[in-house]
Amino acid sequence: MAFLATEHEALCRHLAQAQRRCSAALEQQQRQLIAVQVELLRTRVQLLLRTTEAAWLRADLQALQAVTPGGARRRAMGRQIERLTEQVAQLSRSLGLAQALAAVARPCPDGTVAACMTEGEAAQRSVAAAATQAAICQVGCVGQSMALRGENGRCERTGETCVVWDGPQ
């Protein structure tokens, strides 16, 4: 009988150890579950905040679009105006060069200017002439009257395809 009592006592100790391990494991799982639930709650709050912010931004965007109709077209036109302004400035510089060349051209004894020009002067003059032609095209094709632009985008003056024209608007 003493053997059974000793065996029973050993089994009770093992059972107590198993119960302690199970209790510790259960407590650890409960802590992990609480941590996961807290993280889930934080994530839901962040999602709610971002969704609300996105909805407010969409509403603001719609309000801005309602106030400024054609905003995208206006921005595109603004970019085109900036590009054309730069081209006009460049052509103005070229035109200034052409005017300076014309002012310093010296007459020859036979009365012509071309015969007395050096090769470099002739090249500068042809560059200036091309810049002048481009300025005329720029003003005639892009200006408000568009007097030199034909229906098909061809120049009415030279018959060539206009390099500035980007198609019907």
Short mmCIF file of C-alpha atoms in Angstrom, two decimals:
data_model
loop_
_atom_site.label_atom_id
_atom_site.label_comp_id
_atom_site.label_asym_id
_atom_site.label_seq_id
_atom_site.Cartn_x
_atom_site.Cartn_y
_atom_site.Cartn_z
CA MET A 1 0.00 0.00 0.00
CA ALA A 2 2.87 2.31 0.69
CA PHE A 3 3.96 1.81 -2.91
CA LEU A 4 0.57 2.99 -4.18
CA ALA A 5 0.69 6.07 -1.96
CA THR A 6 4.17 6.95 -3.27
CA GLU A 7 3.02 6.38 -6.86
CA HIS A 8 -0.10 8.49 -6.25
CA GLU A 9 2.01 11.27 -4.77
CA ALA A 10 4.38 11.22 -7.82
CA LEU A 11 1.41 11.31 -10.20
CA CYS A 12 -0.10 14.26 -8.30
CA ARG A 13 3.21 16.16 -8.58
CA HIS A 14 3.35 15.50 -12.35
CA LEU A 15 -0.28 16.54 -12.70
CA ALA A 16 0.42 19.76 -10.78
CA GLN A 17 3.41 20.50 -13.04
CA ALA A 18 1.32 19.82 -16.16
CA GLN A 19 -1.43 22.09 -14.81
CA ARG A 20 1.11 24.87 -14.13
CA ARG A 21 2.55 24.53 -17.66
CA CYS A 22 -0.94 24.59 -19.17
CA SER A 23 -1.91 27.61 -17.05
CA ALA A 24 1.27 29.46 -18.08
CA ALA A 25 0.68 28.61 -21.76
CA LEU A 26 -2.95 29.75 -21.47
CA GLU A 27 -1.89 33.03 -19.85
CA GLN A 28 0.68 33.63 -22.59
CA GLN A 29 -1.93 32.96 -25.29
CA GLN A 30 -4.34 35.33 -23.58
CA ARG A 31 -1.65 38.06 -23.53
CA GLN A 32 -0.95 37.46 -27.22
CA LEU A 33 -4.67 37.55 -28.01
CA ILE A 34 -5.05 40.85 -26.16
CA ALA A 35 -2.02 42.29 -28.03
CA VAL A 36 -3.50 41.16 -31.38
CA GLN A 37 -6.86 42.67 -30.48
CA VAL A 38 -5.21 45.97 -29.54
CA GLU A 39 -3.26 46.00 -32.81
CA LEU A 40 -6.45 45.20 -34.74
CA LEU A 41 -8.22 48.09 -33.05
CA ARG A 42 -5.34 50.47 -33.90
CA THR A 43 -5.40 49.30 -37.52
CA ARG A 44 -9.15 49.82 -37.75
CA VAL A 45 -8.80 53.34 -36.35
CA GLN A 46 -6.03 54.15 -38.86
CA LEU A 47 -8.15 52.77 -41.69
CA LEU A 48 -11.11 54.84 -40.57
CA LEU A 49 -8.95 57.99 -40.39
CA ARG A 50 -7.47 57.40 -43.84
CA THR A 51 -10.84 56.62 -45.37
CA THR A 52 -12.32 59.77 -43.86
CA GLU A 53 -9.37 61.87 -45.05
CA ALA A 54 -9.69 60.44 -48.56
CA ALA A 55 -13.41 61.23 -48.60
CA TRP A 56 -12.72 64.81 -47.49
CA LEU A 57 -10.03 65.21 -50.14
CA ARG A 58 -12.37 63.85 -52.83
CA ALA A 59 -15.06 66.29 -51.73
CA ASP A 60 -12.58 69.18 -51.78
CA LEU A 61 -11.38 68.17 -55.23
CA GLN A 62 -14.93 68.01 -56.56
CA ALA A 63 -15.67 71.42 -55.07
CA LEU A 64 -12.55 72.87 -56.72
CA GLN A 65 -13.43 71.29 -60.04
CA ALA A 66 -16.94 72.71 -59.81
CA VAL A 67 -15.54 76.18 -59.16
CA THR A 68 -12.95 76.03 -61.98
CA PRO A 69 -14.43 74.32 -65.03
CA GLY A 70 -11.88 73.37 -67.67
CA GLY A 71 -8.99 73.49 -65.21
CA ALA A 72 -7.03 70.74 -66.98
CA ARG A 73 -7.37 72.49 -70.33
CA ARG A 74 -6.29 75.76 -68.75
CA ARG A 75 -3.19 74.15 -67.28
CA ALA A 76 -2.32 72.64 -70.68
CA MET A 77 -2.83 76.01 -72.32
CA GLY A 78 -0.64 77.63 -69.67
CA ARG A 79 2.16 75.19 -70.46
CA GLN A 80 1.74 75.90 -74.17
CA ILE A 81 1.83 79.66 -73.52
CA GLU A 82 5.07 79.26 -71.56
CA ARG A 83 6.59 77.25 -74.40
CA LEU A 84 5.47 79.80 -77.00
CA THR A 85 6.73 82.68 -74.85
CA GLU A 86 10.16 81.07 -74.77
CA GLN A 87 10.05 80.62 -78.56
CA VAL A 88 9.08 84.28 -79.05
CA ALA A 89 11.96 85.36 -76.78
CA GLN A 90 14.35 83.20 -78.76
CA LEU A 91 13.05 84.58 -82.06
CA SER A 92 13.29 88.12 -80.70
CA ARG A 93 16.94 87.53 -79.89
CA SER A 94 17.48 86.22 -83.42
CA LEU A 95 15.63 89.20 -84.88
CA GLY A 96 17.83 91.53 -82.84
CA LEU A 97 20.86 89.81 -84.38
CA ALA A 98 19.40 90.28 -87.86
CA GLN A 99 18.80 93.98 -87.22
CA ALA A 100 22.33 94.38 -85.89
CA LEU A 101 23.72 92.68 -88.98
CA ALA A 102 21.69 94.93 -91.24
CA ALA A 103 22.98 98.00 -89.41
CA VAL A 104 26.64 97.04 -89.84
CA ALA A 105 26.41 95.84 -93.43
CA ARG A 106 28.67 98.02 -95.51
CA PRO A 107 27.76 98.96 -99.06
CA CYS A 108 30.03 97.88 -101.86
CA PRO A 109 31.22 100.12 -104.65
CA ASP A 110 28.72 98.52 -107.03
CA GLY A 111 25.87 99.26 -104.56
CA THR A 112 25.19 95.67 -103.45
CA VAL A 113 25.75 94.45 -99.93
CA ALA A 114 26.11 90.73 -100.61
CA ALA A 115 29.22 91.07 -102.75
CA CYS A 116 31.27 92.65 -99.95
CA MET A 117 30.24 90.30 -97.12
CA THR A 118 32.61 87.66 -95.84
CA GLU A 119 31.52 84.04 -95.64
CA GLY A 120 30.86 84.36 -91.88
CA GLU A 121 28.77 87.49 -92.39
CA ALA A 122 26.73 85.71 -95.07
CA ALA A 123 26.13 82.74 -92.75
CA GLN A 124 25.04 85.06 -89.94
CA ARG A 125 22.73 86.87 -92.33
CA SER A 126 21.14 83.58 -93.49
CA VAL A 127 20.61 82.58 -89.84
CA ALA A 128 19.04 85.96 -89.17
CA ALA A 129 16.83 85.60 -92.26
CA ALA A 130 15.66 82.17 -91.08
CA ALA A 131 14.91 83.60 -87.64
CA THR A 132 12.94 86.42 -89.24
CA GLN A 133 10.95 83.93 -91.31
CA ALA A 134 10.27 81.91 -88.16
CA ALA A 135 9.10 85.04 -86.36
CA ILE A 136 6.70 85.86 -89.18
CA CYS A 137 5.41 82.28 -89.11
CA GLN A 138 5.10 82.37 -85.32
CA VAL A 139 3.05 85.56 -85.34
CA GLY A 140 0.98 84.62 -88.38
CA CYS A 141 0.20 81.04 -87.31
CA VAL A 142 -0.18 81.36 -83.57
CA GLY A 143 -1.41 84.94 -83.22
CA GLN A 144 -5.03 85.62 -82.46
CA SER A 145 -6.04 86.22 -86.08
CA MET A 146 -4.15 83.18 -87.41
CA ALA A 147 -4.16 84.87 -90.81
CA LEU A 148 -1.44 82.69 -92.30
CA ARG A 149 -2.69 79.29 -91.12
CA GLY A 150 -4.84 77.32 -93.52
CA GLU A 151 -7.54 74.80 -92.65
CA ASN A 152 -5.18 71.85 -92.96
CA GLY A 153 -2.35 73.40 -90.94
CA ARG A 154 -0.42 74.59 -93.99
CA CYS A 155 1.07 78.07 -94.20
CA GLU A 156 -0.87 80.25 -96.64
CA ARG A 157 2.30 82.26 -97.39
CA THR A 158 4.77 79.46 -98.22
CA GLY A 159 2.53 76.41 -98.66
CA GLU A 160 4.62 74.37 -96.23
CA THR A 161 3.26 72.50 -93.19
CA CYS A 162 3.27 74.79 -90.17
CA VAL A 163 5.77 73.55 -87.56
CA VAL A 164 4.06 75.47 -84.76
CA TRP A 165 0.50 74.29 -85.41
CA ASP A 166 -0.49 71.27 -83.25
CA GLY A 167 -3.80 70.40 -84.84
CA PRO A 168 -7.35 71.64 -84.34
CA GLN A 169 -8.31 72.49 -80.76
#
